[in-house]
């Protein structure tokens, strides 16, 4: 079994354990490696415009807000934007701040006919530490993966 198959199998096993309605769950480093190994794989960053601008961006990610900024209302055009910008046959990885909104986005994409949806656990900033701060426990940035200031 090749590395790509191993990563997908591991993610699918996690997804089943968590009873997710999409293909699986990836850790940030696994997601990055998968993006390197799978031609056509797409990372969809579902954070808000404010988060992209103020916290940072992942190079090459397709940015589609799950919740709109300002106001935090759910983006009613999420699936339509996804259809315009991402091939439904692609392997699609969803990323948010902490890995929660991306669960909803991966679920919506799966419901819309995308068959290879994966969530990135821990998200871009990871979980809060004991002081309520992010970027100290887990996440894309903490893993040292590519990102840049908005």
CSV table of N, CA and C in Angstrom, one decimal:
chain,number,residue,atom,x,y,z
A,1,UNK,N,0.9,-1.2,0.0
A,1,UNK,CA,0.0,0.0,0.0
A,1,UNK,C,0.9,1.2,0.0
A,2,UNK,N,0.6,2.2,-0.9
A,2,UNK,CA,1.4,3.4,-0.9
A,2,UNK,C,1.0,4.4,0.2
A,3,UNK,N,1.9,5.4,0.3
A,3,UNK,CA,1.6,6.4,1.3
A,3,UNK,C,0.3,7.1,1.2
A,4,UNK,N,-0.1,7.5,0.0
A,4,UNK,CA,-1.4,8.1,-0.2
A,4,UNK,C,-2.5,7.2,0.3
A,5,UNK,N,-2.5,5.9,-0.1
A,5,UNK,CA,-3.5,5.0,0.4
A,5,UNK,C,-3.5,4.9,1.9
A,6,UNK,N,-2.3,4.8,2.5
A,6,UNK,CA,-2.2,4.7,3.9
A,6,UNK,C,-2.9,5.9,4.6
A,7,UNK,N,-2.6,7.1,4.1
A,7,UNK,CA,-3.2,8.4,4.7
A,7,UNK,C,-4.7,8.3,4.6
A,8,UNK,N,-5.2,8.0,3.4
A,8,UNK,CA,-6.7,8.0,3.2
A,8,UNK,C,-7.3,6.9,4.1
A,9,UNK,N,-6.7,5.7,4.2
A,9,UNK,CA,-7.3,4.7,5.1
A,9,UNK,C,-7.3,5.1,6.5
A,10,UNK,N,-6.2,5.7,7.0
A,10,UNK,CA,-6.2,6.2,8.4
A,10,UNK,C,-7.3,7.2,8.6
A,11,UNK,N,-7.4,8.2,7.7
A,11,UNK,CA,-8.4,9.2,7.8
A,11,UNK,C,-9.8,8.6,7.8
A,12,UNK,N,-10.1,7.7,6.9
A,12,UNK,CA,-11.4,7.0,6.9
A,12,UNK,C,-11.7,6.3,8.1
A,13,UNK,N,-10.7,5.6,8.7
A,13,UNK,CA,-10.9,4.9,10.0
A,13,UNK,C,-11.3,5.9,11.1
A,14,UNK,N,-10.6,7.1,11.1
A,14,UNK,CA,-11.0,8.1,12.1
A,14,UNK,C,-12.4,8.6,11.9
A,15,UNK,N,-12.7,8.8,10.6
A,15,UNK,CA,-14.0,9.3,10.3
A,15,UNK,C,-15.1,8.4,10.7
A,16,UNK,N,-14.9,7.1,10.5
A,16,UNK,CA,-15.9,6.1,10.9
A,16,UNK,C,-16.0,6.1,12.4
A,17,UNK,N,-14.9,6.1,13.1
A,17,UNK,CA,-14.9,6.1,14.6
A,17,UNK,C,-15.7,7.3,15.2
A,18,UNK,N,-15.6,8.5,14.5
A,18,UNK,CA,-16.3,9.7,14.9
A,18,UNK,C,-17.7,9.8,14.3
A,19,UNK,N,-18.1,8.8,13.5
A,19,UNK,CA,-19.4,8.7,12.8
A,19,UNK,C,-19.7,9.9,11.9
A,20,UNK,N,-18.7,10.3,11.2
A,20,UNK,CA,-18.8,11.4,10.2
A,20,UNK,C,-19.5,11.0,9.0
A,21,UNK,N,-20.3,11.9,8.4
A,21,UNK,CA,-21.0,11.5,7.1
A,21,UNK,C,-20.2,11.8,5.9
A,22,UNK,N,-18.9,12.1,6.0
A,22,UNK,CA,-18.1,12.3,4.9
A,22,UNK,C,-16.9,11.3,5.0
A,23,UNK,N,-15.9,11.4,4.1
A,23,UNK,CA,-14.9,10.3,4.0
A,23,UNK,C,-14.0,10.1,5.2
A,24,UNK,N,-13.5,11.2,5.8
A,24,UNK,CA,-12.6,11.0,6.9
A,24,UNK,C,-12.1,12.3,7.5
A,25,UNK,N,-11.2,12.0,8.5
A,25,UNK,CA,-10.6,13.1,9.3
A,25,UNK,C,-9.0,13.0,9.2
A,26,UNK,N,-8.4,14.1,8.9
A,26,UNK,CA,-7.0,14.2,8.8
A,26,UNK,C,-6.4,15.1,9.8
A,27,UNK,N,-5.2,14.7,10.3
A,27,UNK,CA,-4.4,15.7,11.1
A,27,UNK,C,-3.7,16.7,10.2
A,28,UNK,N,-3.3,17.8,10.6
A,28,UNK,CA,-2.8,18.8,9.7
A,28,UNK,C,-1.6,18.3,8.9
A,29,UNK,N,-0.6,17.7,9.5
A,29,UNK,CA,0.5,17.2,8.7
A,29,UNK,C,0.1,16.2,7.7
A,30,UNK,N,-0.8,15.3,8.0
A,30,UNK,CA,-1.4,14.3,7.0
A,30,UNK,C,-2.0,15.0,5.9
A,31,UNK,N,-2.8,16.1,6.2
A,31,UNK,CA,-3.5,16.8,5.1
A,31,UNK,C,-2.5,17.5,4.2
A,32,UNK,N,-1.4,18.1,4.7
A,32,UNK,CA,-0.4,18.7,3.9
A,32,UNK,C,0.3,17.6,3.0
A,33,UNK,N,0.6,16.5,3.6
A,33,UNK,CA,1.3,15.4,2.8
A,33,UNK,C,0.3,14.9,1.7
A,34,UNK,N,-0.9,14.8,2.1
A,34,UNK,CA,-1.9,14.3,1.1
A,34,UNK,C,-2.0,15.3,-0.1
A,35,UNK,N,-2.0,16.6,0.2
A,35,UNK,CA,-2.0,17.6,-0.8
A,35,UNK,C,-0.8,17.5,-1.8
A,36,UNK,N,0.4,17.1,-1.2
A,36,UNK,CA,1.6,16.9,-2.0
A,36,UNK,C,1.5,15.6,-2.9
A,37,UNK,N,0.8,14.6,-2.4
A,37,UNK,CA,0.8,13.3,-3.1
A,37,UNK,C,-0.3,13.1,-4.1
A,38,UNK,N,-1.5,13.9,-3.9
A,38,UNK,CA,-2.7,13.6,-4.7
A,38,UNK,C,-2.9,14.8,-5.7
A,39,UNK,N,-2.6,14.5,-6.9
A,39,UNK,CA,-2.8,15.6,-8.0
A,39,UNK,C,-4.3,15.9,-8.0
A,40,UNK,N,-4.6,17.2,-8.0
A,40,UNK,CA,-5.9,17.7,-8.1
A,40,UNK,C,-6.6,17.8,-6.7
A,41,UNK,N,-5.9,17.4,-5.6
A,41,UNK,CA,-6.5,17.6,-4.3
A,41,UNK,C,-6.6,19.1,-4.0
A,42,UNK,N,-7.7,19.5,-3.3
A,42,UNK,CA,-7.9,20.9,-3.1
A,42,UNK,C,-8.2,21.1,-1.6
A,43,UNK,N,-7.5,22.1,-1.1
A,43,UNK,CA,-7.8,22.5,0.3
A,43,UNK,C,-8.8,23.7,0.2
A,44,UNK,N,-9.9,23.6,0.9
A,44,UNK,CA,-10.9,24.7,1.0
A,44,UNK,C,-10.9,25.2,2.4
A,45,UNK,N,-10.5,26.5,2.6
A,45,UNK,CA,-10.4,27.2,3.8
A,45,UNK,C,-11.7,27.9,4.0
A,46,UNK,N,-12.5,27.5,5.1
A,46,UNK,CA,-13.8,28.0,5.3
A,46,UNK,C,-13.9,29.0,6.4
A,47,UNK,N,-12.8,29.6,6.8
A,47,UNK,CA,-12.8,30.6,7.8
A,47,UNK,C,-13.4,31.9,7.2
A,48,UNK,N,-13.5,32.9,8.0
A,48,UNK,CA,-14.0,34.2,7.5
A,48,UNK,C,-12.9,35.1,6.8
A,49,UNK,N,-13.4,36.1,6.1
A,49,UNK,CA,-12.4,37.0,5.5
A,49,UNK,C,-11.5,37.7,6.5
A,50,UNK,N,-12.1,38.0,7.7
A,50,UNK,CA,-11.3,38.6,8.8
A,50,UNK,C,-10.2,37.6,9.2
A,51,UNK,N,-10.5,36.4,9.4
A,51,UNK,CA,-9.5,35.4,9.8
A,51,UNK,C,-8.4,35.3,8.8
A,52,UNK,N,-8.8,35.3,7.5
A,52,UNK,CA,-7.7,35.2,6.4
A,52,UNK,C,-6.8,36.4,6.5
A,53,UNK,N,-7.5,37.6,6.6
A,53,UNK,CA,-6.7,38.9,6.6
A,53,UNK,C,-5.9,39.1,7.9
A,54,UNK,N,-6.5,38.7,9.1
A,54,UNK,CA,-5.8,39.1,10.3
A,54,UNK,C,-5.0,38.0,10.9
A,55,UNK,N,-5.4,36.7,10.6
A,55,UNK,CA,-4.7,35.6,11.3
A,55,UNK,C,-3.7,34.9,10.3
A,56,UNK,N,-4.1,34.8,9.0
A,56,UNK,CA,-3.1,34.2,8.1
A,56,UNK,C,-3.9,33.3,7.1
A,57,UNK,N,-3.2,33.0,6.0
A,57,UNK,CA,-3.7,32.3,4.9
A,57,UNK,C,-2.8,31.1,4.6
A,58,UNK,N,-3.4,30.0,4.0
A,58,UNK,CA,-2.7,28.9,3.5
A,58,UNK,C,-2.5,29.1,2.0
A,59,UNK,N,-1.3,29.1,1.5
A,59,UNK,CA,-1.0,29.3,0.1
A,59,UNK,C,-1.7,28.2,-0.7
A,60,UNK,N,-2.4,28.7,-1.8
A,60,UNK,CA,-3.1,27.8,-2.7
A,60,UNK,C,-4.4,27.3,-2.3
A,61,UNK,N,-4.9,27.7,-1.1
A,61,UNK,CA,-6.2,27.3,-0.6
A,61,UNK,C,-7.3,28.0,-1.4
A,62,UNK,N,-8.4,27.3,-1.6
A,62,UNK,CA,-9.6,28.0,-2.1
A,62,UNK,C,-10.3,28.5,-0.9
A,63,UNK,N,-10.6,29.8,-0.8
A,63,UNK,CA,-11.2,30.4,0.3
A,63,UNK,C,-12.7,30.7,0.1
A,64,UNK,N,-13.5,30.0,0.9
A,64,UNK,CA,-15.0,30.2,0.8
A,64,UNK,C,-15.5,30.3,2.2
A,65,UNK,N,-16.0,31.4,2.6
A,65,UNK,CA,-16.5,31.5,4.0
A,65,UNK,C,-17.7,30.5,4.3
A,66,UNK,N,-17.6,29.9,5.4
A,66,UNK,CA,-18.8,29.1,5.9
A,66,UNK,C,-19.8,30.0,6.6
A,67,UNK,N,-19.2,30.8,7.5
A,67,UNK,CA,-20.0,31.9,8.1
A,67,UNK,C,-19.5,33.2,7.6
A,68,UNK,N,-20.4,34.1,7.3
A,68,UNK,CA,-20.0,35.4,6.7
A,68,UNK,C,-19.5,36.4,7.8
A,69,UNK,N,-18.6,37.2,7.4
A,69,UNK,CA,-18.1,38.3,8.2
A,69,UNK,C,-18.4,39.6,7.6
A,70,UNK,N,-18.9,40.6,8.3
A,70,UNK,CA,-19.2,40.5,9.7
A,70,UNK,C,-20.6,39.9,10.0
A,71,UNK,N,-20.9,39.6,11.2
A,71,UNK,CA,-22.2,39.1,11.5
A,71,UNK,C,-22.2,37.6,11.9
A,72,UNK,N,-21.4,36.8,11.3
A,72,UNK,CA,-21.3,35.4,11.6
A,72,UNK,C,-22.5,34.6,11.1
A,73,UNK,N,-23.3,35.1,10.2
A,73,UNK,CA,-24.4,34.3,9.6
A,73,UNK,C,-23.8,33.3,8.6
A,74,UNK,N,-24.5,32.2,8.6
A,74,UNK,CA,-24.1,31.1,7.6
A,74,UNK,C,-24.1,31.6,6.2
A,75,UNK,N,-23.1,31.3,5.4
A,75,UNK,CA,-23.1,31.8,4.0
A,75,UNK,C,-24.1,30.9,3.2
A,76,UNK,N,-25.2,31.5,2.8
A,76,UNK,CA,-26.2,30.8,2.0
A,76,UNK,C,-25.7,30.3,0.7
A,77,UNK,N,-24.6,30.9,0.2
A,77,UNK,CA,-24.1,30.5,-1.1
A,77,UNK,C,-22.9,29.6,-1.1
A,78,UNK,N,-22.6,29.0,0.1
A,78,UNK,CA,-21.4,28.2,0.2
A,78,UNK,C,-21.4,27.1,-0.8
A,79,UNK,N,-22.4,26.3,-1.0
A,79,UNK,CA,-22.4,25.2,-1.9
A,79,UNK,C,-22.3,25.7,-3.3
A,80,UNK,N,-23.0,26.7,-3.7
A,80,UNK,CA,-22.9,27.3,-5.0
A,80,UNK,C,-21.5,27.8,-5.3
A,81,UNK,N,-20.8,28.4,-4.4
A,81,UNK,CA,-19.5,28.9,-4.5
A,81,UNK,C,-18.5,27.7,-4.7
A,82,UNK,N,-18.7,26.7,-3.9
A,82,UNK,CA,-17.9,25.5,-3.9
A,82,UNK,C,-18.0,24.8,-5.3
A,83,UNK,N,-19.2,24.7,-5.8
A,83,UNK,CA,-19.5,24.1,-7.1
A,83,UNK,C,-18.8,24.9,-8.2
A,84,UNK,N,-18.7,26.2,-8.1
A,84,UNK,CA,-18.1,27.1,-9.1
A,84,UNK,C,-16.6,26.9,-9.1
A,85,UNK,N,-16.0,26.6,-7.9
A,85,UNK,CA,-14.6,26.7,-7.7
A,85,UNK,C,-13.8,25.4,-7.5
A,86,UNK,N,-14.6,24.3,-7.2
A,86,UNK,CA,-13.9,23.1,-6.9
A,86,UNK,C,-14.6,21.9,-7.6
A,87,UNK,N,-13.9,21.1,-8.3
A,87,UNK,CA,-14.4,20.0,-9.1
A,87,UNK,C,-15.0,19.0,-8.1
A,88,UNK,N,-16.2,18.6,-8.3
A,88,UNK,CA,-16.9,17.6,-7.4
A,88,UNK,C,-16.2,16.2,-7.4
A,89,UNK,N,-15.3,16.0,-8.4
A,89,UNK,CA,-14.6,14.7,-8.4
A,89,UNK,C,-13.3,14.8,-7.6
A,90,UNK,N,-12.9,16.0,-7.2
A,90,UNK,CA,-11.6,16.2,-6.5
A,90,UNK,C,-11.7,15.6,-5.1
A,91,UNK,N,-10.5,15.4,-4.6
A,91,UNK,CA,-10.3,15.1,-3.2
A,91,UNK,C,-10.3,16.4,-2.5
A,92,UNK,N,-11.2,16.7,-1.6
A,92,UNK,CA,-11.4,18.0,-1.0
A,92,UNK,C,-11.1,17.9,0.5
A,93,UNK,N,-10.2,18.8,1.0
A,93,UNK,CA,-9.9,18.9,2.4
A,93,UNK,C,-10.4,20.2,2.9
A,94,UNK,N,-11.2,20.2,4.0
A,94,UNK,CA,-11.8,21.4,4.6
A,94,UNK,C,-11.0,21.8,5.8
A,95,UNK,N,-10.8,23.1,5.9
A,95,UNK,CA,-10.0,23.7,7.1
A,95,UNK,C,-10.8,24.9,7.6
A,96,UNK,N,-10.8,25.0,8.9
A,96,UNK,CA,-11.3,26.2,9.6
A,96,UNK,C,-10.4,26.6,10.7
A,97,UNK,N,-10.8,27.4,11.7
A,97,UNK,CA,-9.9,27.8,12.8
A,97,UNK,C,-9.5,26.6,13.7
A,98,UNK,N,-10.5,25.8,14.1
A,98,UNK,CA,-10.3,24.7,15.1
A,98,UNK,C,-10.8,23.3,14.6
A,99,UNK,N,-11.3,23.2,13.4
A,99,UNK,CA,-11.8,21.9,13.0
A,99,UNK,C,-13.3,21.7,13.2
A,100,UNK,N,-14.0,22.7,13.5
A,100,UNK,CA,-15.5,22.5,13.8
A,100,UNK,C,-16.3,23.0,12.6
A,101,UNK,N,-16.2,24.2,12.2
A,101,UNK,CA,-16.9,24.7,11.0
A,101,UNK,C,-16.6,23.8,9.8
A,102,UNK,N,-15.4,23.3,9.7
A,102,UNK,CA,-15.0,22.5,8.6
A,102,UNK,C,-15.8,21.2,8.6
A,103,UNK,N,-16.2,20.7,9.7
A,103,UNK,CA,-17.0,19.5,9.8
A,103,UNK,C,-18.4,19.8,9.1
A,104,UNK,N,-19.0,20.9,9.4
A,104,UNK,CA,-20.2,21.3,8.8
A,104,UNK,C,-20.0,21.5,7.3
A,105,UNK,N,-18.9,22.1,6.9
A,105,UNK,CA,-18.7,22.3,5.4
A,105,UNK,C,-18.5,21.0,4.7
A,106,UNK,N,-17.7,20.1,5.3
A,106,UNK,CA,-17.5,18.8,4.7
A,106,UNK,C,-18.8,18.0,4.5
A,107,UNK,N,-19.6,18.1,5.6
A,107,UNK,CA,-20.9,17.5,5.5
A,107,UNK,C,-21.8,18.1,4.4
A,108,UNK,N,-21.9,19.4,4.3
A,108,UNK,CA,-22.6,20.0,3.3
A,108,UNK,C,-22.1,19.7,1.9
A,109,UNK,N,-20.8,19.6,1.7
A,109,UNK,CA,-20.3,19.2,0.4
A,109,UNK,C,-20.6,17.8,0.1
A,110,UNK,N,-20.5,16.9,1.1
A,110,UNK,CA,-20.9,15.5,0.8
A,110,UNK,C,-22.4,15.4,0.4
A,111,UNK,N,-23.2,16.1,1.1
A,111,UNK,CA,-24.6,16.2,0.8
A,111,UNK,C,-24.9,16.7,-0.6
A,112,UNK,N,-24.0,17.6,-1.1
A,112,UNK,CA,-24.2,18.2,-2.4
A,112,UNK,C,-23.6,17.3,-3.5
A,113,UNK,N,-23.1,16.1,-3.2
A,113,UNK,CA,-22.6,15.2,-4.2
A,113,UNK,C,-21.0,15.1,-4.3
A,114,UNK,N,-20.3,15.8,-3.4
A,114,UNK,CA,-18.9,15.7,-3.4
A,114,UNK,C,-18.6,14.4,-2.7
A,115,UNK,N,-17.8,13.4,-3.3
A,115,UNK,CA,-17.7,12.1,-2.8
A,115,UNK,C,-16.4,11.9,-2.0
A,116,UNK,N,-15.4,12.8,-2.1
A,116,UNK,CA,-14.2,12.6,-1.4
A,116,UNK,C,-13.8,13.8,-0.5
A,117,UNK,N,-14.6,14.0,0.5
A,117,UNK,CA,-14.5,15.1,1.5
A,117,UNK,C,-13.8,14.7,2.8
A,118,UNK,N,-12.8,15.5,3.2
A,118,UNK,CA,-12.1,15.2,4.4
A,118,UNK,C,-12.0,16.5,5.2
A,119,UNK,N,-12.1,16.3,6.5
A,119,UNK,CA,-12.0,17.4,7.5
A,119,UNK,C,-10.6,17.4,8.0
A,120,UNK,N,-10.0,18.6,8.3
A,120,UNK,CA,-8.7,18.7,8.9
A,120,UNK,C,-8.9,19.0,10.4
A,121,UNK,N,-8.7,18.0,11.2
A,121,UNK,CA,-8.8,18.2,12.7
A,121,UNK,C,-7.8,19.2,13.2
A,122,UNK,N,-8.1,19.9,14.2
A,122,UNK,CA,-7.3,20.9,14.9
A,122,UNK,C,-7.4,22.3,14.1
A,123,UNK,N,-7.7,22.3,12.8
A,123,UNK,CA,-7.9,23.5,12.1
A,123,UNK,C,-6.6,24.2,11.9
A,124,UNK,N,-6.7,25.5,11.6
A,124,UNK,CA,-5.6,26.4,11.3
A,124,UNK,C,-4.9,26.8,12.6
A,125,UNK,N,-5.7,27.1,13.7
A,125,UNK,CA,-5.1,27.6,14.9
A,125,UNK,C,-5.1,26.7,16.1
A,126,UNK,N,-5.7,25.5,16.0
A,126,UNK,CA,-5.7,24.5,17.0
A,126,UNK,C,-6.7,24.9,18.2
A,127,UNK,N,-6.6,24.1,19.2
A,127,UNK,CA,-7.5,24.2,20.4
A,127,UNK,C,-7.0,25.3,21.3
A,128,UNK,N,-7.8,25.8,22.2
A,128,UNK,CA,-7.4,26.8,23.2
A,128,UNK,C,-6.6,26.1,24.2
A,129,UNK,N,-5.6,26.8,24.8
A,129,UNK,CA,-4.8,26.3,25.9
A,129,UNK,C,-5.5,26.7,27.2
A,130,UNK,N,-4.9,26.4,28.3
A,130,UNK,CA,-5.5,26.7,29.6
A,130,UNK,C,-5.7,28.2,29.8
A,131,UNK,N,-5.1,29.0,29.1
A,131,UNK,CA,-5.3,30.5,29.2
A,131,UNK,C,-6.2,31.0,28.1
A,132,UNK,N,-6.9,30.1,27.4
A,132,UNK,CA,-7.8,30.5,26.4
A,132,UNK,C,-7.2,31.0,25.1
A,133,UNK,N,-5.9,30.7,24.9
A,133,UNK,CA,-5.3,31.2,23.6
A,133,UNK,C,-5.1,30.0,22.7
A,134,UNK,N,-5.2,30.4,21.4
A,134,UNK,CA,-5.0,29.4,20.3
A,134,UNK,C,-3.5,29.5,19.9
A,135,UNK,N,-3.1,28.6,18.9
A,135,UNK,CA,-1.8,28.5,18.3
A,135,UNK,C,-0.7,28.0,19.3
A,136,UNK,N,-1.2,27.3,20.4
A,136,UNK,CA,-0.2,26.7,21.2
A,136,UNK,C,-0.4,25.2,21.3
A,137,UNK,N,-1.6,24.7,21.0
A,137,UNK,CA,-2.0,23.3,21.0
A,137,UNK,C,-2.5,22.9,19.6
A,138,UNK,N,-1.8,22.2,18.9
A,138,UNK,CA,-2.3,21.7,17.6
A,138,UNK,C,-2.5,22.7,16.5
A,139,UNK,N,-3.0,22.3,15.4
A,139,UNK,CA,-3.3,23.2,14.3
A,139,UNK,C,-2.2,23.3,13.2
A,140,UNK,N,-2.7,23.8,12.1
A,140,UNK,CA,-1.8,23.9,10.9
A,140,UNK,C,-0.6,24.8,11.2
A,141,UNK,N,-0.8,26.0,11.8
A,141,UNK,CA,0.3,26.9,12.0
A,141,UNK,C,1.3,26.2,13.0
A,142,UNK,N,0.8,25.7,14.1
A,142,UNK,CA,1.7,25.1,15.1
A,142,UNK,C,2.5,23.9,14.6
A,143,UNK,N,1.9,23.2,13.6
A,143,UNK,CA,2.6,22.1,12.9
A,143,UNK,C,3.8,22.6,12.0
A,144,UNK,N,3.8,23.9,11.8
A,144,UNK,CA,4.9,24.5,11.0
A,144,UNK,C,4.6,24.3,9.5
A,145,UNK,N,3.4,24.1,9.1
A,145,UNK,CA,3.0,24.0,7.7
A,145,UNK,C,2.9,25.3,7.0
A,146,UNK,N,3.0,25.4,5.7
A,146,UNK,CA,3.0,26.7,5.0
A,146,UNK,C,1.8,27.6,5.3
A,147,UNK,N,2.1,28.8,5.5
A,147,UNK,CA,1.0,29.8,5.7
A,147,UNK,C,1.7,31.2,5.6
A,148,UNK,N,0.9,32.2,5.4
A,148,UNK,CA,1.5,33.6,5.4
A,148,UNK,C,0.5,34.6,6.0
A,149,UNK,N,1.0,35.7,6.4
A,149,UNK,CA,0.1,36.7,6.9
A,149,UNK,C,-0.8,37.2,5.8
A,150,UNK,N,-2.1,37.5,6.2
A,150,UNK,CA,-3.1,37.9,5.2
A,150,UNK,C,-2.7,39.2,4.5
